[in-house]
Short mmCIF file of C-alpha atoms and ligand atoms in Angstrom, two decimals:
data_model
loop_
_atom_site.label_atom_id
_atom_site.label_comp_id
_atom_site.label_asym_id
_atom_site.label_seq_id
_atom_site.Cartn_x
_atom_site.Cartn_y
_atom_site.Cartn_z
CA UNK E 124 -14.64 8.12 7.82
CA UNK E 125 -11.55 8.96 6.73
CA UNK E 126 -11.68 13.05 7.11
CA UNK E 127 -13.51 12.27 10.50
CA UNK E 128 -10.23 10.18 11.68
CA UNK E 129 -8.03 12.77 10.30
CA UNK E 130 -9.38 15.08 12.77
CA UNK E 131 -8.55 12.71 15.45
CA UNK E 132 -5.61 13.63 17.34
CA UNK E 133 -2.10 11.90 16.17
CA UNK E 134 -2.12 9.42 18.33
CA UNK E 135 -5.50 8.16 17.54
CA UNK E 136 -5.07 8.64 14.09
CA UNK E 137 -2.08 6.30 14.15
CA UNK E 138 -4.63 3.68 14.81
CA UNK E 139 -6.60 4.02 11.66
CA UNK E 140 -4.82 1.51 9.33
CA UNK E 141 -5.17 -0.64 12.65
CA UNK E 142 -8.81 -0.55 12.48
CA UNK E 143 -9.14 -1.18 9.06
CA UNK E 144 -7.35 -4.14 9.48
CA UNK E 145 -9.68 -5.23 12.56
CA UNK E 146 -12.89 -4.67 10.10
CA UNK E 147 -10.65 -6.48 7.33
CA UNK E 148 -9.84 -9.63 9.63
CA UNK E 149 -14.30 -10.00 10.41
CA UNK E 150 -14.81 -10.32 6.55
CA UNK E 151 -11.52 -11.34 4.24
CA UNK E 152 -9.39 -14.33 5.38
CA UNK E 153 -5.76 -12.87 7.73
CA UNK E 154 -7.18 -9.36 6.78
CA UNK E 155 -5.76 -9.24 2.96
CA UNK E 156 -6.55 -10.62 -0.38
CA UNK E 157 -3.24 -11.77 -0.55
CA UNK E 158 -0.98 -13.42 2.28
CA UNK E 159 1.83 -12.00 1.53
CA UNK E 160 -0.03 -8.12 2.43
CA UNK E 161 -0.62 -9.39 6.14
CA UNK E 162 3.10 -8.13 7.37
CA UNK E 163 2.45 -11.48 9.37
CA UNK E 164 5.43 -12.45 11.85
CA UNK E 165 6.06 -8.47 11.72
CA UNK E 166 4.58 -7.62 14.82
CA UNK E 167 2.39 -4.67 13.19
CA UNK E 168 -0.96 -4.51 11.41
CA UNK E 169 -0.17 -3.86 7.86
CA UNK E 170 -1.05 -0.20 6.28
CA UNK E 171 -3.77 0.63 4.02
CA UNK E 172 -2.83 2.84 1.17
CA UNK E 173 -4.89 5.70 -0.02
CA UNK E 174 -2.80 6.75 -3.05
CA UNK E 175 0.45 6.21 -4.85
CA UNK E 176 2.35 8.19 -7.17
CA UNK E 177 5.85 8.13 -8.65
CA UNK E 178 8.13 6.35 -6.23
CA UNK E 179 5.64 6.90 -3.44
CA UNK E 180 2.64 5.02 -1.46
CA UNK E 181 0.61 7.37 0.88
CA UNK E 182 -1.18 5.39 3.85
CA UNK E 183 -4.69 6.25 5.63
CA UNK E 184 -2.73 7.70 8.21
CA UNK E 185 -0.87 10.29 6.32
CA UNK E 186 2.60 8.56 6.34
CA UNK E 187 4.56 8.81 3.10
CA UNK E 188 6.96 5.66 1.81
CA UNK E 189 9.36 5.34 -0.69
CA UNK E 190 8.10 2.15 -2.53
CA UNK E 191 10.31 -0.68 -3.29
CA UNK E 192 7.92 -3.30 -3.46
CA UNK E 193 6.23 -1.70 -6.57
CA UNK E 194 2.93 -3.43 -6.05
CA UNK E 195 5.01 -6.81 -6.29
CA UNK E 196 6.71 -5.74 -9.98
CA UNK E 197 3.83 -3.81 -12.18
CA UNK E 198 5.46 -0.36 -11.13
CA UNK E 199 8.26 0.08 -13.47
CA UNK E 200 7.91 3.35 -14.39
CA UNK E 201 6.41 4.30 -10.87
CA UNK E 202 3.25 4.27 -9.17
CA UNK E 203 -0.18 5.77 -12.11
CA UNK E 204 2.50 6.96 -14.62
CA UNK E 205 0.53 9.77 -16.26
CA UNK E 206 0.74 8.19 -20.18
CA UNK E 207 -0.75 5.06 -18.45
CA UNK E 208 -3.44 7.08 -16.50
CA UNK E 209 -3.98 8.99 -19.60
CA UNK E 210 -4.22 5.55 -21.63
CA UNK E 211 -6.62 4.09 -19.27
CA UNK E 212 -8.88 7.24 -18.99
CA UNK E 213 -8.97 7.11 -22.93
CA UNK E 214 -9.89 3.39 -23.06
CA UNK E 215 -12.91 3.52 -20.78
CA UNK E 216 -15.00 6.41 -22.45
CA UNK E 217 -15.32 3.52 -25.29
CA UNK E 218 -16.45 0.58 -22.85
CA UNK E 219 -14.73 -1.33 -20.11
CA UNK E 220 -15.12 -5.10 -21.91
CA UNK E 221 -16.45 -6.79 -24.45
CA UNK E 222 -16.07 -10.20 -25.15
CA UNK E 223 -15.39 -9.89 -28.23
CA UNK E 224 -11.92 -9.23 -30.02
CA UNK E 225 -10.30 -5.79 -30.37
CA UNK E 226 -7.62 -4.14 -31.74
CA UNK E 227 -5.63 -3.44 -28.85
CA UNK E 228 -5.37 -7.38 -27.87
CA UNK E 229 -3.64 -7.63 -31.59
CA UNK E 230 -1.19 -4.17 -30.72
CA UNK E 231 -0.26 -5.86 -27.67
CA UNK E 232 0.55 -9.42 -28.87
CA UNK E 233 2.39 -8.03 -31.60
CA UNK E 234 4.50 -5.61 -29.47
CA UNK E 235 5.43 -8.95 -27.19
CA UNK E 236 6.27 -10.98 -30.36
CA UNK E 237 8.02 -7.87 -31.45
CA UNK E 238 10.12 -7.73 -27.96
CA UNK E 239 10.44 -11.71 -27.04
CA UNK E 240 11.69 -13.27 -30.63
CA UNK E 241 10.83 -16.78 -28.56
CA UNK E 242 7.07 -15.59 -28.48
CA UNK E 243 5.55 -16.12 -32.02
CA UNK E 244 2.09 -16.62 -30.61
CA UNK E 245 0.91 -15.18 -27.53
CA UNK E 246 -2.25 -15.43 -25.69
CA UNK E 247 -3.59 -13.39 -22.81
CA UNK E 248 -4.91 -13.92 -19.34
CA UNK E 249 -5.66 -12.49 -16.01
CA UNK E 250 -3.08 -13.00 -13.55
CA UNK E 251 0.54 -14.89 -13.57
CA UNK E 252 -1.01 -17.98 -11.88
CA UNK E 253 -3.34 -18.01 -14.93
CA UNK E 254 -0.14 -18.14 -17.51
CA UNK E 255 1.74 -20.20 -15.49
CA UNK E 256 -1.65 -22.53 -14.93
CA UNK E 257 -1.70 -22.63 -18.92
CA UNK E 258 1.46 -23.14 -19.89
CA UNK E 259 1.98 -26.18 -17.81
CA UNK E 260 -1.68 -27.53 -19.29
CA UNK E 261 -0.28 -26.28 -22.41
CA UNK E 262 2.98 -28.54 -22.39
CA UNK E 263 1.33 -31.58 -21.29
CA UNK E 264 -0.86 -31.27 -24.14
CA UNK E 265 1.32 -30.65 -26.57
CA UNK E 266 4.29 -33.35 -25.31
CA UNK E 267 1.53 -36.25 -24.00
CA UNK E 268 3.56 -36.22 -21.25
CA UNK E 269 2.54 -35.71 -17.26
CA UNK E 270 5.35 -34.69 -15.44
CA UNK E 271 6.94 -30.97 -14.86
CA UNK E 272 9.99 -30.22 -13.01
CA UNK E 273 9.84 -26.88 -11.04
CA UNK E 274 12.85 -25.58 -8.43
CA UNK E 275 12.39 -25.08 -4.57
CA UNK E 276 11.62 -21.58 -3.86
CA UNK E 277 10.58 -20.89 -7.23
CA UNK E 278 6.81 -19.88 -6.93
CA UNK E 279 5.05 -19.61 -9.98
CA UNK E 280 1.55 -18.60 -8.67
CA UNK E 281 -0.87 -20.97 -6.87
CA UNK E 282 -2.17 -23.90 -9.33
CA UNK E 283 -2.11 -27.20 -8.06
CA UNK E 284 0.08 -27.94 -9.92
CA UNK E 285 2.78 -25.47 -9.08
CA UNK E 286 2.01 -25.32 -5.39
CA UNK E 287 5.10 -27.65 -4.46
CA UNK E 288 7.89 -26.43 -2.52
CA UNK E 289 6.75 -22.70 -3.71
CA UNK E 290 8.31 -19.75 -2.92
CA UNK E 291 7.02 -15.75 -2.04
CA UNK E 292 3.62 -16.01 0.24
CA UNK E 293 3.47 -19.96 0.63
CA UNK E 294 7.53 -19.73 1.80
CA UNK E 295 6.79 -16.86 3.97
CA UNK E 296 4.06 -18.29 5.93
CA UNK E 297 5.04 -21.56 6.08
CA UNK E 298 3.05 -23.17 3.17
CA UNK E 299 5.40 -24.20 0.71
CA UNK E 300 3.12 -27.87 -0.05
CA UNK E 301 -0.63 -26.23 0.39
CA UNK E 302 -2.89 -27.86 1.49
CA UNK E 303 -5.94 -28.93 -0.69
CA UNK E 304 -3.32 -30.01 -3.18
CA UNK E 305 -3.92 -33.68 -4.19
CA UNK E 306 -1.36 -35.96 -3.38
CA UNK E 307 -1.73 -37.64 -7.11
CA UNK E 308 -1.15 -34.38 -8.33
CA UNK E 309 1.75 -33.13 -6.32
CA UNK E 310 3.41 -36.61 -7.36
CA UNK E 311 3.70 -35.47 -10.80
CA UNK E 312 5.79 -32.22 -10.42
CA UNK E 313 9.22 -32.56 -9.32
CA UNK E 314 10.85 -29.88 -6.67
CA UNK E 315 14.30 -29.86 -7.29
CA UNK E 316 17.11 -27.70 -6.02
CA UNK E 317 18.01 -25.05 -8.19
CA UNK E 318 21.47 -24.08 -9.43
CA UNK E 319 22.01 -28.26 -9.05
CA UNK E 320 23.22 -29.72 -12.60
CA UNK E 321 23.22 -33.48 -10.76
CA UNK E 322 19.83 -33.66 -9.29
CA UNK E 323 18.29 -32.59 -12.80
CA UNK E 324 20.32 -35.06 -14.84
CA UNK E 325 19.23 -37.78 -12.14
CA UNK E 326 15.76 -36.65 -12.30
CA UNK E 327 16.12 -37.00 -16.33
CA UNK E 328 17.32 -40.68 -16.00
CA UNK E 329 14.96 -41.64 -13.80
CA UNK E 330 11.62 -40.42 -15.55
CA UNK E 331 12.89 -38.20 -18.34
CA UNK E 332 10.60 -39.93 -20.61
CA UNK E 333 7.35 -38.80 -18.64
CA UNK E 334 8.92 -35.16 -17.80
CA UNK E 335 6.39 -32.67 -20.44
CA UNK E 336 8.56 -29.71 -18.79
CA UNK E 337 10.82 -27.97 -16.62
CA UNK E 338 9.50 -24.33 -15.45
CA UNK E 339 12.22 -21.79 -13.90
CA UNK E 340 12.47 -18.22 -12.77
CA UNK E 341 15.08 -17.52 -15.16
CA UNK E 342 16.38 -14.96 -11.95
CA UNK E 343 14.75 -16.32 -8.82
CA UNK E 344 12.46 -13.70 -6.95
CA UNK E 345 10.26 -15.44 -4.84
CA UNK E 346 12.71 -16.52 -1.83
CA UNK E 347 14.66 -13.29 -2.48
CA UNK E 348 16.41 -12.48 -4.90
CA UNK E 349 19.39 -14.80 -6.78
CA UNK E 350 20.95 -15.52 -10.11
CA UNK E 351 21.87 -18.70 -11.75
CA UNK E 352 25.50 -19.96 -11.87
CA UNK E 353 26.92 -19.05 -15.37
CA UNK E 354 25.46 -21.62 -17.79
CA UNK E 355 22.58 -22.95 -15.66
CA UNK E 356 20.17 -21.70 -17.75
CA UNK E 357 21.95 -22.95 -21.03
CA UNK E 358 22.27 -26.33 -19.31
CA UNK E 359 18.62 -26.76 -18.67
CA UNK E 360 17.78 -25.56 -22.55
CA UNK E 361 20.11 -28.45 -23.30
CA UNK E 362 18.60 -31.38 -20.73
CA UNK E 363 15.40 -30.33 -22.40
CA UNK E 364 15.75 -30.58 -25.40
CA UNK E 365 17.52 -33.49 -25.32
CA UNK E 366 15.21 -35.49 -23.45
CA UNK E 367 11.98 -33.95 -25.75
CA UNK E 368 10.70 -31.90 -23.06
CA UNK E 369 9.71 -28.33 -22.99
CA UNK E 370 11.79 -24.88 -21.32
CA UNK E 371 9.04 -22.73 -19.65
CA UNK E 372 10.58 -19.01 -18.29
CA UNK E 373 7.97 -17.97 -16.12
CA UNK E 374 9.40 -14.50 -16.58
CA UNK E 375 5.83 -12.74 -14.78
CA UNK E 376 8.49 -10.52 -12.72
CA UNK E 377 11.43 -10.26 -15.12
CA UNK E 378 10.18 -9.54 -18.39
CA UNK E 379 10.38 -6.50 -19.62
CA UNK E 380 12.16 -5.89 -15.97
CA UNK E 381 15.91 -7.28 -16.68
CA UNK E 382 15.83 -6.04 -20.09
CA UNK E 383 13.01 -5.48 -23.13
CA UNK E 384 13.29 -9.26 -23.47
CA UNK E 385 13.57 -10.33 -19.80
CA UNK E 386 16.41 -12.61 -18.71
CA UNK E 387 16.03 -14.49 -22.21
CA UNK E 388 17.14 -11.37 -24.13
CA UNK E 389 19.78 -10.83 -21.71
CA UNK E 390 21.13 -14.31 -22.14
CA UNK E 391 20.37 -14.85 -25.42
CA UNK E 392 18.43 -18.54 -24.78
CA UNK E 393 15.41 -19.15 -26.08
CA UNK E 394 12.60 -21.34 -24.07
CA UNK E 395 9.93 -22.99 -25.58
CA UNK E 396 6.96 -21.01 -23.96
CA UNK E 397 7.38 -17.92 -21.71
CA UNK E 398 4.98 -16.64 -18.89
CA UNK E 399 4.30 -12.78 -18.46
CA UNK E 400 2.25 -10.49 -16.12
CA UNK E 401 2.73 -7.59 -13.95
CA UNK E 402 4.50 -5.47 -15.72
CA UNK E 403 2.51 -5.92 -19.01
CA UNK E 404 -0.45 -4.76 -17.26
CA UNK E 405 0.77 -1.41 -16.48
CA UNK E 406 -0.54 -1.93 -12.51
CA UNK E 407 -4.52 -3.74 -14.01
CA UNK E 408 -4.74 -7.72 -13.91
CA UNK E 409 -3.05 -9.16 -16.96
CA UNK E 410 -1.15 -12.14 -17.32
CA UNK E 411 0.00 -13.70 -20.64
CA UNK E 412 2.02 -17.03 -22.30
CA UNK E 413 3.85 -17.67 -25.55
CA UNK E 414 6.03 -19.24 -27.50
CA UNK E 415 6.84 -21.41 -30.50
CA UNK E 416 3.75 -20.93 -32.81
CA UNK E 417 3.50 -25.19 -33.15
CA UNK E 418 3.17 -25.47 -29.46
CA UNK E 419 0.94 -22.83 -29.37
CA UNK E 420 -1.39 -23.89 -31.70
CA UNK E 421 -2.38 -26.58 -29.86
CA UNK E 422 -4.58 -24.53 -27.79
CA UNK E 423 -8.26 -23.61 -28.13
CA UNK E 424 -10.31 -23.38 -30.60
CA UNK E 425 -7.49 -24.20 -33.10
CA UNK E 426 -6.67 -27.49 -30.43
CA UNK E 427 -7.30 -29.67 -28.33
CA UNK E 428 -5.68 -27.96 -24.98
CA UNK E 429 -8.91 -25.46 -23.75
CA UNK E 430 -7.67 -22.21 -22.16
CA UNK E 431 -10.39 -19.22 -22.11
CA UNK E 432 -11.09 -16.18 -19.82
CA UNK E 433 -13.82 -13.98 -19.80
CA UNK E 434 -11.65 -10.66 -18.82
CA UNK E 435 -8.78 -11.73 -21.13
CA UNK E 436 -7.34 -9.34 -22.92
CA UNK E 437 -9.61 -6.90 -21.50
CA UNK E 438 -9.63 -3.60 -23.81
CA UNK E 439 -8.73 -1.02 -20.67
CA UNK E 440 -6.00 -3.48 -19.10
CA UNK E 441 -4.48 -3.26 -22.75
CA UNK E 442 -4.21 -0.09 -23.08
CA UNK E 443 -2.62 -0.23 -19.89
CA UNK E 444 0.06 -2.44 -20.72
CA UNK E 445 0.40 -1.05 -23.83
CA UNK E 446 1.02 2.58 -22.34
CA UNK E 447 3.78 1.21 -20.14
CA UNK E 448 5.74 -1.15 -22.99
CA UNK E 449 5.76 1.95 -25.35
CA UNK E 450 6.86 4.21 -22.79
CA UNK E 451 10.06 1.94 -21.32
CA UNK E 452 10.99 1.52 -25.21
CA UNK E 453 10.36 5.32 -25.79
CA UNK E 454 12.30 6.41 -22.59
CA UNK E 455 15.71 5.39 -21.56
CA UNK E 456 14.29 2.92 -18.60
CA UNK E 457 16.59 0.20 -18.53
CA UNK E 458 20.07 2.54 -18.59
CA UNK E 459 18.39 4.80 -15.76
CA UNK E 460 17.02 1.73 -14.15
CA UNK E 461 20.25 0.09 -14.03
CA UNK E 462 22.06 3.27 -12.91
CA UNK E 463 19.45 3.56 -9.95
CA UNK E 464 20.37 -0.43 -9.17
CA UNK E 465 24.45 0.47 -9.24
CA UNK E 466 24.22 3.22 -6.54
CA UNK E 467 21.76 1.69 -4.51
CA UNK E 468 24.52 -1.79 -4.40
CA UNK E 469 27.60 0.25 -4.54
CA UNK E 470 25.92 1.91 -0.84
CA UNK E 471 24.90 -1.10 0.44
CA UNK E 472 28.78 -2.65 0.10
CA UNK E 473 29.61 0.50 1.91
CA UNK E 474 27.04 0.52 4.86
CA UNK E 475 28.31 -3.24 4.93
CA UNK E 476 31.96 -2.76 5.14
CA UNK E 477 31.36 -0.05 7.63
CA UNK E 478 29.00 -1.80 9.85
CA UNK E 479 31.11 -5.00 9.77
CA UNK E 480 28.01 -6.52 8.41
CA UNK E 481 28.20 -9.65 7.09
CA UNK E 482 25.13 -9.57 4.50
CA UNK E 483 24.42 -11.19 0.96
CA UNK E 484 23.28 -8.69 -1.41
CA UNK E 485 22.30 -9.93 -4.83
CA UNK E 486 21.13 -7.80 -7.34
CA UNK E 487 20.53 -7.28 -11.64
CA UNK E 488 19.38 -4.20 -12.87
CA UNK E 489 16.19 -3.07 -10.83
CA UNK E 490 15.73 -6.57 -8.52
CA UNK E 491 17.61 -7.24 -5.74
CA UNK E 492 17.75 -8.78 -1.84
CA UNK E 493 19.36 -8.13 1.06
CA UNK E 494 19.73 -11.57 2.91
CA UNK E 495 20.77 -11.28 6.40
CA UNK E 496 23.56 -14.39 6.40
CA UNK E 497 27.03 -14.73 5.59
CA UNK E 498 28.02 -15.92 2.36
CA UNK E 499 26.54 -16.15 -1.12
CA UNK E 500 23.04 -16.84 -2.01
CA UNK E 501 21.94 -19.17 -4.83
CA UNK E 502 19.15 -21.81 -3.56
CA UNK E 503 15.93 -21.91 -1.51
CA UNK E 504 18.76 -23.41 0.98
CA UNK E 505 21.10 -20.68 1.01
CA UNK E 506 18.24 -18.40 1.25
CA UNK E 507 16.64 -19.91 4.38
CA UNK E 508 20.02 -18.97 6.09
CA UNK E 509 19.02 -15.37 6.40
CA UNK E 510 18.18 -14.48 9.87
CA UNK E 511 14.46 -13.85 10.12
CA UNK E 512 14.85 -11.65 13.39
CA UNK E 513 17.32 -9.53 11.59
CA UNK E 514 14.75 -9.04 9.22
CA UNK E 515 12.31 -8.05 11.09
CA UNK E 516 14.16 -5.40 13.36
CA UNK E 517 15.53 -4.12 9.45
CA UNK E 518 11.73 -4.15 8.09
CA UNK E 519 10.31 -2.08 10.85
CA UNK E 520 13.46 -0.02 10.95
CA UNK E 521 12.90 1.35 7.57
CA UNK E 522 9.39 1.89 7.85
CA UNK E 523 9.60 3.80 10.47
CA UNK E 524 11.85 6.18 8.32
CA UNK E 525 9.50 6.18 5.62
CA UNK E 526 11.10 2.99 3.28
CA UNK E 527 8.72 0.01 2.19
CA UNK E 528 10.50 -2.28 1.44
CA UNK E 529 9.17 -5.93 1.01
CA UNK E 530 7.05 -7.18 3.66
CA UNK E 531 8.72 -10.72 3.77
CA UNK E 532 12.30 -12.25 3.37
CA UNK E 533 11.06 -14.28 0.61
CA UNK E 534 10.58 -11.38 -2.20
CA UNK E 535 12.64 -9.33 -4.30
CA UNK E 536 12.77 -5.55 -4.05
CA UNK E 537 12.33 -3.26 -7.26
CA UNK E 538 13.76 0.42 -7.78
CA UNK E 539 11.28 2.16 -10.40
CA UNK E 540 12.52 4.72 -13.31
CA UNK E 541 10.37 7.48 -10.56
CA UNK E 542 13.62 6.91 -7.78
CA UNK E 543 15.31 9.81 -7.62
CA UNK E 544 19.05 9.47 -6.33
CA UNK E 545 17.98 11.54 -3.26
CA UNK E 546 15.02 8.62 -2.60
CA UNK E 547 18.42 5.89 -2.95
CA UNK E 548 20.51 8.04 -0.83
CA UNK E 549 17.75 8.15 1.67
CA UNK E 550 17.10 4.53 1.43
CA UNK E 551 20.75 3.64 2.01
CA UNK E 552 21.05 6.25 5.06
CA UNK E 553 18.51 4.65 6.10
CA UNK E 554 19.50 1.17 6.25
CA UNK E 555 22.57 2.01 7.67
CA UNK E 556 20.63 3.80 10.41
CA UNK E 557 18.94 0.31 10.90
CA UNK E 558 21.80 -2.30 10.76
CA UNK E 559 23.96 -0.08 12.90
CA UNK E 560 20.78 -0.39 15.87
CA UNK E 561 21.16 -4.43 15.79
P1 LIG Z 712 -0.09 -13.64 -9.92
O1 LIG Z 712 -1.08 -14.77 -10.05
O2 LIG Z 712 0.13 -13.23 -8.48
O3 LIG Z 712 -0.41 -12.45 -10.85
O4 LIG Z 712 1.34 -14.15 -10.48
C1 LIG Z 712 1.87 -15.34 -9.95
C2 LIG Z 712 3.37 -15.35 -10.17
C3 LIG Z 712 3.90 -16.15 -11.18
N1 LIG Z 712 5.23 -16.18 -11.41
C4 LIG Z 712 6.08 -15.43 -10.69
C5 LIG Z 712 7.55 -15.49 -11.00
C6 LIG Z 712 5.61 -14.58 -9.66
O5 LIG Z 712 6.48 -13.84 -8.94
C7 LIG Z 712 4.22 -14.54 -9.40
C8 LIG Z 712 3.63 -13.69 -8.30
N2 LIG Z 712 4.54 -12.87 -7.59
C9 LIG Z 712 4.19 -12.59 -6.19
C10 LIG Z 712 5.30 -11.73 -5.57
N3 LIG Z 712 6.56 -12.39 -5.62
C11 LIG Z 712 2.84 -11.95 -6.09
C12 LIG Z 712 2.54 -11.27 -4.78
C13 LIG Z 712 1.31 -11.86 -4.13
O6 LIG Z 712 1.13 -13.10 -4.18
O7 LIG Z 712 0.53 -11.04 -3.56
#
């Protein structure tokens, strides 16, 4: 079908993702397998990609994008690195999954202990919900406790649990209490506002003793992009520990991204269990948790808290992740990464200054958001200021000129170690083309 449409001329042809997204819409729910793919609100269908390589997603139509959503993190090193292609090729000629340990599932939890010093046991999963799922089941078990404190905004995939005042897809469509959630479930996790020192410690002397944990983005991602006021994340190390609960990082889009140790080895503070994914999969499904080697021995089949997963730790998605860790410690990722991050800010202040736009941009090392309000940035509330029009007339700006950039208000953006300075420079003549058209 697809050589048959190519034929077509142009102007037909620019209908083809179009059509595939009318087929899509008769047999998956809104079209996607995730809501945050729809481009819902955006006033276009969204594209279907034949390949991506590099920095770069091709579409069924034959339009070329610089990348910056990264397929939502996993893309570090850029789109089917070739020592992760390589890896994967390698892995399959000897099976696809067994069930049964391998060697590989020790390589990689090692490497993570080796990276994370928090992580002295780690076990594997499928997706970042999964982790997340787990190490919430995993802290209840191990403190007897019920409750967990989570931050508006902060979306830490979609268990039960977690689906309270969530960030990324539930935020952008509207969703952030799901329904089908319980309401004796959703009164045992606490939404609080992040970046707020007063509504924790009141939240501690109210039902501190029930409270099994607090989960946090360590670096917000999933209502844009933001960063914790200096000592935040010490604070809430402190108010857990002193009140017997646990720290969980759900660092599924920072680690390995801020630095080799995600925002932990940054900081230097060490949380009880930590939640991985995306990048650790090298672009297949993997998720993973760890932590403290007591807590973690309270799982399955050396405890009582069960935890399994047919696909975990699945010998191909190893080597995957593997392939990418050893190649951003081989390579000089995080300086070029960082270096990438500078010029794209330092041109964004510019475009600002010049355009007399009055933007937020928030950024640390490859993650960052543009937020279309005055001001600073630093809560689901100060987030919700950006205007959403604004947005939209940026979004479909930049596609136009051949920039992807995230689908929603509510994500982060990623530069891979495959940007070039020419795909930044682009990029910011780009957006400059787009905020001087408002
Ligand atoms: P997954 O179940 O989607 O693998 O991971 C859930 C998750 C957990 N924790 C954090 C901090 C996350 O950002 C995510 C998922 N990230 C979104 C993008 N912000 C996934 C995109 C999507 O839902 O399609």
């Amino acid at each position: 079908m697809l050589e048959q449409a190519r034929s077509l001329p142009y102007t037909s042809r620019m209908s083809l993702s179009q059509e595939l997204f009318q087929r899509a819409c008769q047999c998956i729910p809104g079209g996607v397998n995730s809501p945050v793919r729809a481009f819902r609100r955006l006033d276009r269908a969204p594209f279907f990609v034949t390949s991506a390589k590099g920095a770069h997603l091709k579409d069924v139509d034959g339009n070329d994008y610089i990348d910056y959503v990264g397929t939502w993190g996993p893309a570090i090193l850029g789109h089917a690195p070739n020592c992760v292609i390589e890896a994967v090729c390698e892995a399959a000629t000897h099976g696809l999954s067994f069930g049964t340990p391998t060697s590989v599932e020790v390589d990689m939890a090692e490497m993570v202990c080796d990276w994370i010093p928090s992580v002295e046991k780690l076990r594997m999963c499928n997706s970042g919900t999964e982790a997340t799922m787990s190490a919430i089941r995993l802290a209840r078990g191990y403190t007897g406790r019920d409750m967990i404190i989570k931050f508006d905004g902060c979306y830490h995939g979609h268990s039960d649990s977690l689906l309270v005042a969530a960030g990324s897809g539930a935020l952008t469509h509207g969703e952030p209490d799901s329904a089908g959630v319980p309401a004796d479930f959703a009164r045992l996790t606490l939404s609080l506002p992040y970046n707020n020192r007063e509504a924790l410690e009141a939240a501690f002397a109210r039902v501190g003793s029930r409270i099994a944990a607090i989960i946090v983005e360590p670096y917000p991602g999933n209502a844009g992009f933001y960063l914790p006021y200096d000592g935040y994340l010490e604070f809430l190390r402190e108010i857990t520990a002193r009140h017997g609960a646990l720290l969980i990082f759900d660092e599924v889009m920072t680690g390995f991204r801020i630095s080799p140790a995600g925002v932990q080895g940054k900081l230097n503070i060490s949380p009880d269990l930590t939640c991985l994914g995306k990048i650790i999969g090298g672009g297949l499904p993997v998720g993973a948790f760890g932590g403290r080697a007591d807590i973690m021995d309270c799982l399955s089949p050396l405890g009582p808290v069960y935890q399994a997963g047919t696909l975990s730790g699945n010998p191909v998605a190893m080597a995957a992740g593997l392939a990418q860790l050893r190649e951003l410690k081989a390579s000089n990722a995080y300086e070029r990464l960082e270096n990438l991050g500078a010029r794209l800010e330092e041109g964004v202040a510019r475009i600002l200054r010049d355009t007399g736009k009055d933007f937020c941009f928030k950024r640390a090392g490859s993650m960052y958001s543009l937020f279309f309000c005055p001001g600073d940035v630093y809560d689901l509330n100060s987030a919700m200021k950006s205007d959403f029009n604004i947005f939209r007339h940026y979004f479909l700006s930049m596609l136009e000129q051949g920039v992807y950039v995230a689908p929603s208000a509510y994500e982060s953006g990623f530069i891979s170690t495959a940007h070039t300075e020419a795909d930044i420079d682009w990029t910011l003549q780009s957006m400059e083309r787009a905020l001087r058209s408002l």
